[in-house]
Coordinates of C-alpha atoms and ligand atoms in Angstrom, one line a residue:
X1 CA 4.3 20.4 20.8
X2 CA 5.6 23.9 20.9
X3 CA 8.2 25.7 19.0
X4 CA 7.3 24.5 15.4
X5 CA 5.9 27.8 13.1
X6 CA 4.1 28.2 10.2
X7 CA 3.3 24.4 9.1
X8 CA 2.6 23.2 12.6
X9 CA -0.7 21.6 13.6
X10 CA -1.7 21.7 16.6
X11 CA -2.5 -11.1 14.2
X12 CA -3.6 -14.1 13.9
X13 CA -2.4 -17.2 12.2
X14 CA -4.6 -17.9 9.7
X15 CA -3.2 -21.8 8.1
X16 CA -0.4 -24.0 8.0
X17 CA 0.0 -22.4 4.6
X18 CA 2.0 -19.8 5.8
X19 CA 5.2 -21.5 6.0
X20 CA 9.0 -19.6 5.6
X21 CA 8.5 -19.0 1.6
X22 CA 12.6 -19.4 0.3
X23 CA 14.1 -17.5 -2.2
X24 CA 12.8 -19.5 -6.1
X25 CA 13.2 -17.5 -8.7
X26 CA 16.3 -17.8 -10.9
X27 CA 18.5 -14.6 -10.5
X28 CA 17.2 -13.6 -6.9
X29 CA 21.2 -13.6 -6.2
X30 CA 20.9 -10.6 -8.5
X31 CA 18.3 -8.5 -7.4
X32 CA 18.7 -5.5 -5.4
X33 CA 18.4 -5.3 -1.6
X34 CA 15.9 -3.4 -0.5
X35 CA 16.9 -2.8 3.4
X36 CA 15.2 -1.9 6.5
X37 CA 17.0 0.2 8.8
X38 CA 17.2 2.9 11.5
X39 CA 18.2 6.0 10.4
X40 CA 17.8 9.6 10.7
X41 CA 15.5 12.5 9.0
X42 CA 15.5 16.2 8.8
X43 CA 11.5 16.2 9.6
X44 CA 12.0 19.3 11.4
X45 CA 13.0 22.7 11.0
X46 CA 17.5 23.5 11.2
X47 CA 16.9 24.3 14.8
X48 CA 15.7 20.9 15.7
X49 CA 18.0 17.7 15.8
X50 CA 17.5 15.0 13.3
X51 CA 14.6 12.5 13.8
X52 CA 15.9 8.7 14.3
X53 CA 13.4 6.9 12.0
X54 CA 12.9 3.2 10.4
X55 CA 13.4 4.1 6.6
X56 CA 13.7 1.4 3.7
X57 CA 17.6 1.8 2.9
X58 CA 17.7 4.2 6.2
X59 CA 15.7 7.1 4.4
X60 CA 12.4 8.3 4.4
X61 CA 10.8 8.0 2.4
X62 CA 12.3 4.9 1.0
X63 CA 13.7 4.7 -2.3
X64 CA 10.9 5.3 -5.4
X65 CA 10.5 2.1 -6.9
X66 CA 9.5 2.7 -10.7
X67 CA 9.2 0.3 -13.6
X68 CA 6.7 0.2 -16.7
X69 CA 4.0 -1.7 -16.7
X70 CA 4.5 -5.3 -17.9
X71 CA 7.4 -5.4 -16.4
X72 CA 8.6 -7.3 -13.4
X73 CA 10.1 -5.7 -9.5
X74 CA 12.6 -7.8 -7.8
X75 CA 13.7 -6.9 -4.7
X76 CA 15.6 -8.7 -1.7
X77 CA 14.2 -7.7 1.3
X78 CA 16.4 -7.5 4.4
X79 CA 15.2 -6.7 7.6
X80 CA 17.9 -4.9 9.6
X81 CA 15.1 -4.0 12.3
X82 CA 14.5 -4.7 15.7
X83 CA 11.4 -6.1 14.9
X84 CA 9.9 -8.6 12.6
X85 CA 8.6 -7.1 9.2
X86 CA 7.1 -7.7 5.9
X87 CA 6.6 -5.6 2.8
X88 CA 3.2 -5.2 1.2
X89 CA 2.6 -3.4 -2.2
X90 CA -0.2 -1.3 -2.1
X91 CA -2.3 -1.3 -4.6
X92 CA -0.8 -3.8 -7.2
X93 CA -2.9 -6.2 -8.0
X94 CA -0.1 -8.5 -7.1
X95 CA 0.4 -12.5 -6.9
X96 CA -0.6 -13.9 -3.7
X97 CA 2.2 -15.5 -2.3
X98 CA 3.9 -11.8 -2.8
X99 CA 1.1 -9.5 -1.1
X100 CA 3.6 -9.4 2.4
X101 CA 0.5 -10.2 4.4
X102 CA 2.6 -12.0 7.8
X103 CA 0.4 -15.2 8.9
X104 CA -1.0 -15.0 5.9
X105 CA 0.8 -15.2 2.9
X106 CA 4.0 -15.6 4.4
X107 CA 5.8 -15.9 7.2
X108 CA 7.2 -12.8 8.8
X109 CA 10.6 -11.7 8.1
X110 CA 12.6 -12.2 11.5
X111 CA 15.5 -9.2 12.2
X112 CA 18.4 -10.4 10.1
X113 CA 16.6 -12.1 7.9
X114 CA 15.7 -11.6 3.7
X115 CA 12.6 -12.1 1.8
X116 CA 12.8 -12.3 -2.1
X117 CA 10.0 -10.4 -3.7
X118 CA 9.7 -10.8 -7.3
X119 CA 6.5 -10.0 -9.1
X120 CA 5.0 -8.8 -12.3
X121 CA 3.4 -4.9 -12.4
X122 CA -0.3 -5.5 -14.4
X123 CA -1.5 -1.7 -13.9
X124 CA 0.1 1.5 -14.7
X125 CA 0.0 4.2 -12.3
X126 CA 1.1 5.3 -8.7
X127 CA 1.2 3.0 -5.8
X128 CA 3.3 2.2 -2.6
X129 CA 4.9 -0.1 -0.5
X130 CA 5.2 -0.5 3.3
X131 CA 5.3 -3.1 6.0
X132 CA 2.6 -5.6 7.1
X133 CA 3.3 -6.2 10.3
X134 CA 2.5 -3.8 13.4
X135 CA 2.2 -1.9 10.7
X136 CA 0.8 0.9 13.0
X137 CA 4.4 1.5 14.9
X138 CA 6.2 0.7 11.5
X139 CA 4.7 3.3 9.3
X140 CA 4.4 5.9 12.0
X141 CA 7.9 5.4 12.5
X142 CA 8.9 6.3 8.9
X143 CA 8.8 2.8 6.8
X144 CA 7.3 3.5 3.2
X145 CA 8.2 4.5 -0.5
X146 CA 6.4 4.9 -3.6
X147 CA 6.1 2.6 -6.2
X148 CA 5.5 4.0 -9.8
X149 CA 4.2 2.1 -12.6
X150 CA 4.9 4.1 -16.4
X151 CA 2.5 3.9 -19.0
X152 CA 4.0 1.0 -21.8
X153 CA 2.4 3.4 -23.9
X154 CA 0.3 7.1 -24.0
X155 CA 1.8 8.5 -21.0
X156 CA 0.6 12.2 -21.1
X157 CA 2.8 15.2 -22.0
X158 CA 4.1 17.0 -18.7
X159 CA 7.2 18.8 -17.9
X160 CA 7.8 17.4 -14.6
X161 CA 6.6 14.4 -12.8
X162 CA 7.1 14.7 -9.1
X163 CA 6.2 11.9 -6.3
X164 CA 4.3 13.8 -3.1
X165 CA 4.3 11.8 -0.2
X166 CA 1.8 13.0 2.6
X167 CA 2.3 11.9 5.8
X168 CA 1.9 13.1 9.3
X169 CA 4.7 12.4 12.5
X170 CA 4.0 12.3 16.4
X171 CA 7.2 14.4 17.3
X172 CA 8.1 15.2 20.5
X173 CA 9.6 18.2 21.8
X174 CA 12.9 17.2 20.4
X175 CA 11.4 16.3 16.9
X176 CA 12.0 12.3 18.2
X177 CA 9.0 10.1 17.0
X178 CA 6.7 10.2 20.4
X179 CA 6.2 6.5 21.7
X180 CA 2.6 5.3 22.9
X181 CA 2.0 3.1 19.8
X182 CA -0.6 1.1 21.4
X183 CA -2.4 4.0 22.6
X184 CA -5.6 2.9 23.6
X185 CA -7.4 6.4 23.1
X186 CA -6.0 6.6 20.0
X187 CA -7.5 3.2 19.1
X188 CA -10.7 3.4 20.1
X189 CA -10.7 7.3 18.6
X190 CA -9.4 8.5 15.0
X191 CA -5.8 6.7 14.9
X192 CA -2.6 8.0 15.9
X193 CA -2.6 11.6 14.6
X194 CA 0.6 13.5 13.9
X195 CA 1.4 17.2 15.0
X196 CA 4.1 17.8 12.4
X197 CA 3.1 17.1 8.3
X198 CA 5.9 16.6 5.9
X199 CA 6.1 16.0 2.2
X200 CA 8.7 13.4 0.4
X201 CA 10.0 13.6 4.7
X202 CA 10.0 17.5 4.7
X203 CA 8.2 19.9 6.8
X204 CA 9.2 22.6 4.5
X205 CA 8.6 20.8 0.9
X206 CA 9.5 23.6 -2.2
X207 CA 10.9 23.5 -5.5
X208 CA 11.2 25.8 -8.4
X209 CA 9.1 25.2 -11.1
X210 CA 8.6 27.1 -14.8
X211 CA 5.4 29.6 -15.0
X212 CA 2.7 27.6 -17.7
X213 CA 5.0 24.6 -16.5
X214 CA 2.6 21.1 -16.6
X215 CA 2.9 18.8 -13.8
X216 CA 1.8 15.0 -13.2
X217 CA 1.6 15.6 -9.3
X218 CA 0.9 12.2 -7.7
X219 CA 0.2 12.5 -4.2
X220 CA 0.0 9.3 -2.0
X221 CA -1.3 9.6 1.8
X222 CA 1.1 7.6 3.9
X223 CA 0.2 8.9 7.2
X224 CA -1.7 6.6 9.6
X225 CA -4.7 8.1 10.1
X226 CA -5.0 11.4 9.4
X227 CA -7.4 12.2 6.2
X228 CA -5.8 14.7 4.0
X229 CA -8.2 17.6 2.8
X230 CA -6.5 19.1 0.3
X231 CA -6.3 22.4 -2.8
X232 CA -4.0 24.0 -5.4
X233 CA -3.2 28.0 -5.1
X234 CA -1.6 29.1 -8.2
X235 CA -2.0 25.5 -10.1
X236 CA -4.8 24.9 -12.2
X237 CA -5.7 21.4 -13.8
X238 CA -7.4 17.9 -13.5
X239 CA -7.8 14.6 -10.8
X240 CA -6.6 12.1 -14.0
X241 CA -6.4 9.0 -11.7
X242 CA -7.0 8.1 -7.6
X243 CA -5.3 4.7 -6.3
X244 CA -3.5 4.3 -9.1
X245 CA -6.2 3.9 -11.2
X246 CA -7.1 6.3 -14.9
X247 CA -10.7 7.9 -14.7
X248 CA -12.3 8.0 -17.5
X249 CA -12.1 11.4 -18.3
X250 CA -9.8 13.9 -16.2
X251 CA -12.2 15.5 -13.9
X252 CA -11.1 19.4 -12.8
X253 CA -9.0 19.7 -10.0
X254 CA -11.0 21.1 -7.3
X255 CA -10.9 20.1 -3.4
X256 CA -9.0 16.3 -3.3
X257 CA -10.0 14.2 0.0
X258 CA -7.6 11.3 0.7
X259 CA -8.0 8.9 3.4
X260 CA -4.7 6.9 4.6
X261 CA -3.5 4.7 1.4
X262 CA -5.3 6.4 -0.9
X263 CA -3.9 8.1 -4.0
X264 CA -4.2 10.9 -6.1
X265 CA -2.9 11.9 -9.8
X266 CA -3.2 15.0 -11.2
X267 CA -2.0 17.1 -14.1
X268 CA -1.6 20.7 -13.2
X269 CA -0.5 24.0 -15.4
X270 CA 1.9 26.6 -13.2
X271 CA -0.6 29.5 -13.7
X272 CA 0.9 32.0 -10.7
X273 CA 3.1 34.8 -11.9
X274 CA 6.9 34.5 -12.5
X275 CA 8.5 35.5 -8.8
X276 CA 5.4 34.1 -7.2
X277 CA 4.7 30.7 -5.4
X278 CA 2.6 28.3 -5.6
X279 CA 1.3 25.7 -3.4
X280 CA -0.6 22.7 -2.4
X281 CA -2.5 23.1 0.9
X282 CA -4.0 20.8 3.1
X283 CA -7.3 22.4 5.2
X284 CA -6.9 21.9 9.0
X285 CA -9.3 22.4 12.1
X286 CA -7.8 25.6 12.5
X287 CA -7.1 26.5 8.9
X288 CA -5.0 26.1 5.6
X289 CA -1.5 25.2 5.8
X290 CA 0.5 25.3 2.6
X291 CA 2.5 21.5 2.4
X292 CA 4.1 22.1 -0.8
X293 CA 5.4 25.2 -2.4
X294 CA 6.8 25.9 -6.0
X295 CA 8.9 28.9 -6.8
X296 CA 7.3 30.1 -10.3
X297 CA 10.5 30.8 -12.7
X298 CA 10.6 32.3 -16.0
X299 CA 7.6 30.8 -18.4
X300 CA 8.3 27.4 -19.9
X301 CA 6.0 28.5 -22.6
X302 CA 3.2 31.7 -23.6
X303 CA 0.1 29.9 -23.3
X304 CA -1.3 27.0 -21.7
X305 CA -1.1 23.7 -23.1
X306 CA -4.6 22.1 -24.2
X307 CA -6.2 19.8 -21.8
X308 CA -4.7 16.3 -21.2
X309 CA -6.8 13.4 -22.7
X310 CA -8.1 10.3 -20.1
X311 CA -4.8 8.3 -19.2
X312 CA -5.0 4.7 -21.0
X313 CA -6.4 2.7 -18.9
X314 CA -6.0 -0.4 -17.0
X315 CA -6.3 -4.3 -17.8
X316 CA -9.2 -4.2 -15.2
X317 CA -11.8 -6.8 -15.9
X318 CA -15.5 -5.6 -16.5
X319 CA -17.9 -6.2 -14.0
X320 CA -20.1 -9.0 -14.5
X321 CA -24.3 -9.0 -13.8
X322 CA -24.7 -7.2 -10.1
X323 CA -28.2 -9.0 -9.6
X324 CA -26.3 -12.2 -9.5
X325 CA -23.2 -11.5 -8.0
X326 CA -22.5 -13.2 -4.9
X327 CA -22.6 -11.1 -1.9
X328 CA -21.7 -10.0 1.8
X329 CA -22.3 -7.8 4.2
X330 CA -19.6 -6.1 6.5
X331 CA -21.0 -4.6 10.0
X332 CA -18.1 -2.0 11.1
X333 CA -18.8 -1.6 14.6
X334 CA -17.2 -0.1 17.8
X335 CA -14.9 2.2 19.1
X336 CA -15.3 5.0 21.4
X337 CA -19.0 6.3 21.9
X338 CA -20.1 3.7 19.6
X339 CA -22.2 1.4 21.9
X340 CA -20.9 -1.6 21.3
X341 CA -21.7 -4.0 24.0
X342 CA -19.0 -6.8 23.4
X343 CA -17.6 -9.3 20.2
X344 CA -16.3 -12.2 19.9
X345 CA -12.6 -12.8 20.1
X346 CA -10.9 -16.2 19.9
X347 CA -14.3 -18.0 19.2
X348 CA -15.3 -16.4 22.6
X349 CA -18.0 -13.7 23.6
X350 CA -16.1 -10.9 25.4
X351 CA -17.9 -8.3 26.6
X352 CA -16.1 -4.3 25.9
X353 CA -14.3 -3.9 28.9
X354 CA -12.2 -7.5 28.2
X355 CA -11.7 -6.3 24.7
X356 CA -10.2 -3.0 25.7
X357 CA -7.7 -5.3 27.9
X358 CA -6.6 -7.6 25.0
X359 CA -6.4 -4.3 22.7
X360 CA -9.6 -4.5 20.4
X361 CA -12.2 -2.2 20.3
X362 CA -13.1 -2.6 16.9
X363 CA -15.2 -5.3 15.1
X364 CA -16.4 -6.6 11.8
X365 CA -19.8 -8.9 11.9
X366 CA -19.5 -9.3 15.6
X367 CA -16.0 -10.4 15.7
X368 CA -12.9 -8.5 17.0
X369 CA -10.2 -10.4 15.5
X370 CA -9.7 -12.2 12.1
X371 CA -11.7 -15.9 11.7
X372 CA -10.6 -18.8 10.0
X373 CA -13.5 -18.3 7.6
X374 CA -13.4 -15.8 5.1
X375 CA -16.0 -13.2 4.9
X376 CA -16.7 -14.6 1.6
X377 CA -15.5 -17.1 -1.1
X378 CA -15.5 -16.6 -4.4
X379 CA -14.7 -18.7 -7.2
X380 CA -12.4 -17.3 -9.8
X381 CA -13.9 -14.7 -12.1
X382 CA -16.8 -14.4 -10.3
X383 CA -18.3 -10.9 -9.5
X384 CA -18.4 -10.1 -5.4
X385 CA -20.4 -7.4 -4.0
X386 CA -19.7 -6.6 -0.3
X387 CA -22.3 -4.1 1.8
X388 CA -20.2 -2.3 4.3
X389 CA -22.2 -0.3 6.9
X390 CA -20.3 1.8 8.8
X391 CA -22.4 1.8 12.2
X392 CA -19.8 3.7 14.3
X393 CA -19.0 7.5 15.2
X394 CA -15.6 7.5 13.3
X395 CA -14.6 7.8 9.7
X396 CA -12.7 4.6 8.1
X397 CA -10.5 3.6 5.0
X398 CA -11.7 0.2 3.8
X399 CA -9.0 -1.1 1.4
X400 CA -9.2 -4.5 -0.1
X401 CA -5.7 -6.2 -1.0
X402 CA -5.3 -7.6 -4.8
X403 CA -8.1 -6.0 -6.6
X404 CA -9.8 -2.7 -7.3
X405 CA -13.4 -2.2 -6.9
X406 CA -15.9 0.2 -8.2
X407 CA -18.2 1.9 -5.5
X408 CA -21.8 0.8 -6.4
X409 CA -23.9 4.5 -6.0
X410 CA -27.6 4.3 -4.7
X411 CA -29.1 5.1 -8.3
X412 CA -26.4 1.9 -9.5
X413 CA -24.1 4.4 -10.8
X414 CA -21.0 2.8 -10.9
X415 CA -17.5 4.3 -9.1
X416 CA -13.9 5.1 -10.3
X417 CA -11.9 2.0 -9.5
X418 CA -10.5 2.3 -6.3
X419 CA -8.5 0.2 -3.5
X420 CA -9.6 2.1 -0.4
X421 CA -12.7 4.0 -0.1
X422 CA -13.7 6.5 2.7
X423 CA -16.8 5.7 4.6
X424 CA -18.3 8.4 6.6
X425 CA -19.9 7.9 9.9
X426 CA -23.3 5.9 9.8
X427 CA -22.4 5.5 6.0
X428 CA -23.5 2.5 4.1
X429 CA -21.3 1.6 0.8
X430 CA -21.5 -1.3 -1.6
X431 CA -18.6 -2.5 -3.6
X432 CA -18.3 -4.6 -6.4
X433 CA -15.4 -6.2 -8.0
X434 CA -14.8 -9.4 -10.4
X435 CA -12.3 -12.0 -7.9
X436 CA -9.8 -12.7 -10.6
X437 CA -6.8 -12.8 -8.4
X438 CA -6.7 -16.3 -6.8
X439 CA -5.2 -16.3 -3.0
X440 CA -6.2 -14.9 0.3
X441 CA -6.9 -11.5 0.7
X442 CA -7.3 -8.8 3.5
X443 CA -10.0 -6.2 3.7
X444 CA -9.3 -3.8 6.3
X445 CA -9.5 -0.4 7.5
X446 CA -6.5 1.7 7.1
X447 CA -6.3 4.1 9.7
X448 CA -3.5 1.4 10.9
X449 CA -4.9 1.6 14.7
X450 CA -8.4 0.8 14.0
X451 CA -6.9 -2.4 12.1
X452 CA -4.9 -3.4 14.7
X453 CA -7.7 -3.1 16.9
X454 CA -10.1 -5.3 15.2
X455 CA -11.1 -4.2 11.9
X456 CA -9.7 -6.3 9.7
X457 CA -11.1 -9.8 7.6
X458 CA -10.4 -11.7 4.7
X459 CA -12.0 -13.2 1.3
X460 CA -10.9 -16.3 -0.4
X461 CA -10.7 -16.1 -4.2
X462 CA -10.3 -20.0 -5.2
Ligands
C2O501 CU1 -1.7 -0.5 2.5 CU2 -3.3 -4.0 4.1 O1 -2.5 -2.3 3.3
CU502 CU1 -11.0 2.8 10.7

């Protein structure tokens, strides 16, 4: 696309168990809609028209969703799209029947049709919400909002806490979402990437902020595929959570990588000069591009504040014994110039060229489309660790629904929590988590092409 200046860059049905879940919680008259629409989006620069997107409540993003932990979200879904739609809730470690997983754990929610989602919020911290169902049109097309979750208590001292949502668009020369959602070279290569980035659904994201100002900065990657590379100019400070999750001790901020889904909190101090500006960048092929700018004002104070303390942290339960954990192994294979030969699909051997045709190119353990086994079944409480071998030339987001896991590190070191890790290519990663939350779950990759091409299996936590 031409024309754009300084911030241009170049299902299957898994049981009967699925059936239409009703509205069943007292009050659901009373809780608010939560709409899915077409609307339209200053993405682009003035001299552009207005982008028609698919926004919850017509906007993009969608409306911020924010409650304290403990406390429950209700919302009434109602899809006014031309498609069938779902919402799932990244990152909470949510009640089954309300992860928005369509053939799954519930049915999908037809145009014209409402879906009550009512559920308690366990874990403080920043998270998001977007559809479950050709999730890879819906999302690129504008569907998601965050979800924040305040501390109940120790919430840490900042002047301003601002919501950054990073995502990239496909625009065409009229700033109109470009079609070609089932790309197959997209598929089989790195995911639908955007040309145009936008922050909170602005190309040209600013605000004015005090000098010595602190900020709780929590940046969410909503794009499809695009992995974010991104650093501070003129803000100095500390990664204190990623997917929602504290770290034990703030760790300074220094370059931040985030892989679609994944999130980032950080606390940072306005340290450019009154009259200046500030910025976030994210590093390109070609170079850094500032996606977020803050005006530096008058000083909010003389001197720095004193460094932030750990955020309180999450009910997460403790691992158990690794040595006897019960285990799997994932084998991520395919793609483009990955050699694979064929998979099966629908209990059948198909060779590459058939897959390509039904629109997979991706598989996990030899299969191309989601089984009716799990990859693993775990009884309540029990520790899982999964081995995930990443025995393809492209980089993938492996995010598992309902829990957080902790990266096992060769020497056993143990991970931050997380809900999607980055796996390089030929990269092996072990994960461990305790299966708490009874229900199905989906582990997939989140560059939302590969998933829909294949990547994508479940566990079953009785
Ligand atoms: Cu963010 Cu399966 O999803
Ligand atoms: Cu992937």
């Amino acid at each position: 696309m031409t024309g754009f200046t300084r911030r241009q860059f170049h299902q299957s049905v898994l049981s009967a168990a699925a059936a239409a879940a009703l509205p069943r919680v007292a009050g659901a008259e009373t809780a608010p809609l939560l709409r899915a629409r077409t609307g339209s989006a200053r993405l682009a620069p003035a001299e552009y028209p207005e982008t028609r997107i698919w926004g919850y409540d017509g906007t993009v993003p969608g409306p911020i969703l924010r409650a304290q932990q403990g406390q429950r979200i209700s919302r009434v879904f109602q899809n006014d799209l031309p498609q069938a739609s779902s919402v799932h809730w990244h990152g909470i470690r949510i009640d089954n029947a309300m992860d928005g997983v369509p053939g799954m754990t519930q049915a999908a929610v037809e145009p014209g049709a409402t879906f009550l989602y009512d559920f308690v919020l366990p874990d403080a911290g920043t998270y998001w919400y977007h559809p479950h169902n050709r999730t890879y049109e819906q999302m690129a097309r504008g569907l998601y909002g965050a979800l924040i979750v305040d501390e109940a208590t120790g919430a840490p001292e900042v002047d301003l806490d601002e919501v950054l949502l990073l995502d990239d668009w496909r625009l065409s020369d009229d700033a109109q979402i470009a079609e070609g959602f089932g790309n197959m070279r997209d598929w089989s290569h790195a995911g639908r990437i955007g040309n145009w980035i936008t922050v909170n659904g602005d190309g040209g994201w600013s605000r004015a902020v005090p000098r010595l100002a602190r900020m709780r900065l929590r940046l969410v990657n909503t794009a499809n595929a695009r992995i974010f590379t991104l650093a501070a100019r003129g803000l100095e400070g500390w990664v204190v959570a990623l997917d929602g999750m504290p770290l034990e001790a703030p760790q300074p901020l220094a370059e931040l990588t985030l892989a679609p889904a994944q999130r980032a909190d950080i606390i940072v101090d306005v340290v450019a000069g009154e009259g200046e500006e500030a910025f976030l960048v994210s590093f390109e092929r070609d170079g850094g591009y500032a996606i977020a700018a803050f005006r530096v004002t008058h000083a909010a104070r003389e001197t720095r504040m004193t460094a932030p303390d750990a955020l309180p942290p999450n009910p997460v339960p403790a691992l158990g014994p690794l040595e006897s954990a019960r285990r799997a192994d994932l084998l991520m294979e395919g793609g483009a110039m990955g050699g694979m030969a064929g998979a099966m699909m629908g209990g059948q051997m198909m060779e590459m060229r058939e897959m390509v045709a039904a629109g997979k190119v991706w598989a996990f353990n030899g299969m191309a489309d989601m089984g009716d086994t799990p990859l693993i079944e775990a009884n309540r409480g029990e520790t899982v660790r999964i081995a995930m071998t990443n025995d393809t030339r492209w980089q993938h987001g492996m995010h598992l629904h309902g829990h957080h896991f902790r990266q096992i590190g060769r020497d056993g070191a143990l991970g931050p929590l997380r809900d999607t890790l980055l796996m390089n290519r030929g990269e092996t990663a072990e994960i461990a988590f305790v299966a708490d939350n009874p229900g199905d779950w989906l582990l997939h990759c989140h560059m939302l092409e590969h998933s829909a091409g294949g990547m994508m299996t479940w566990l079953r936590v009785l």
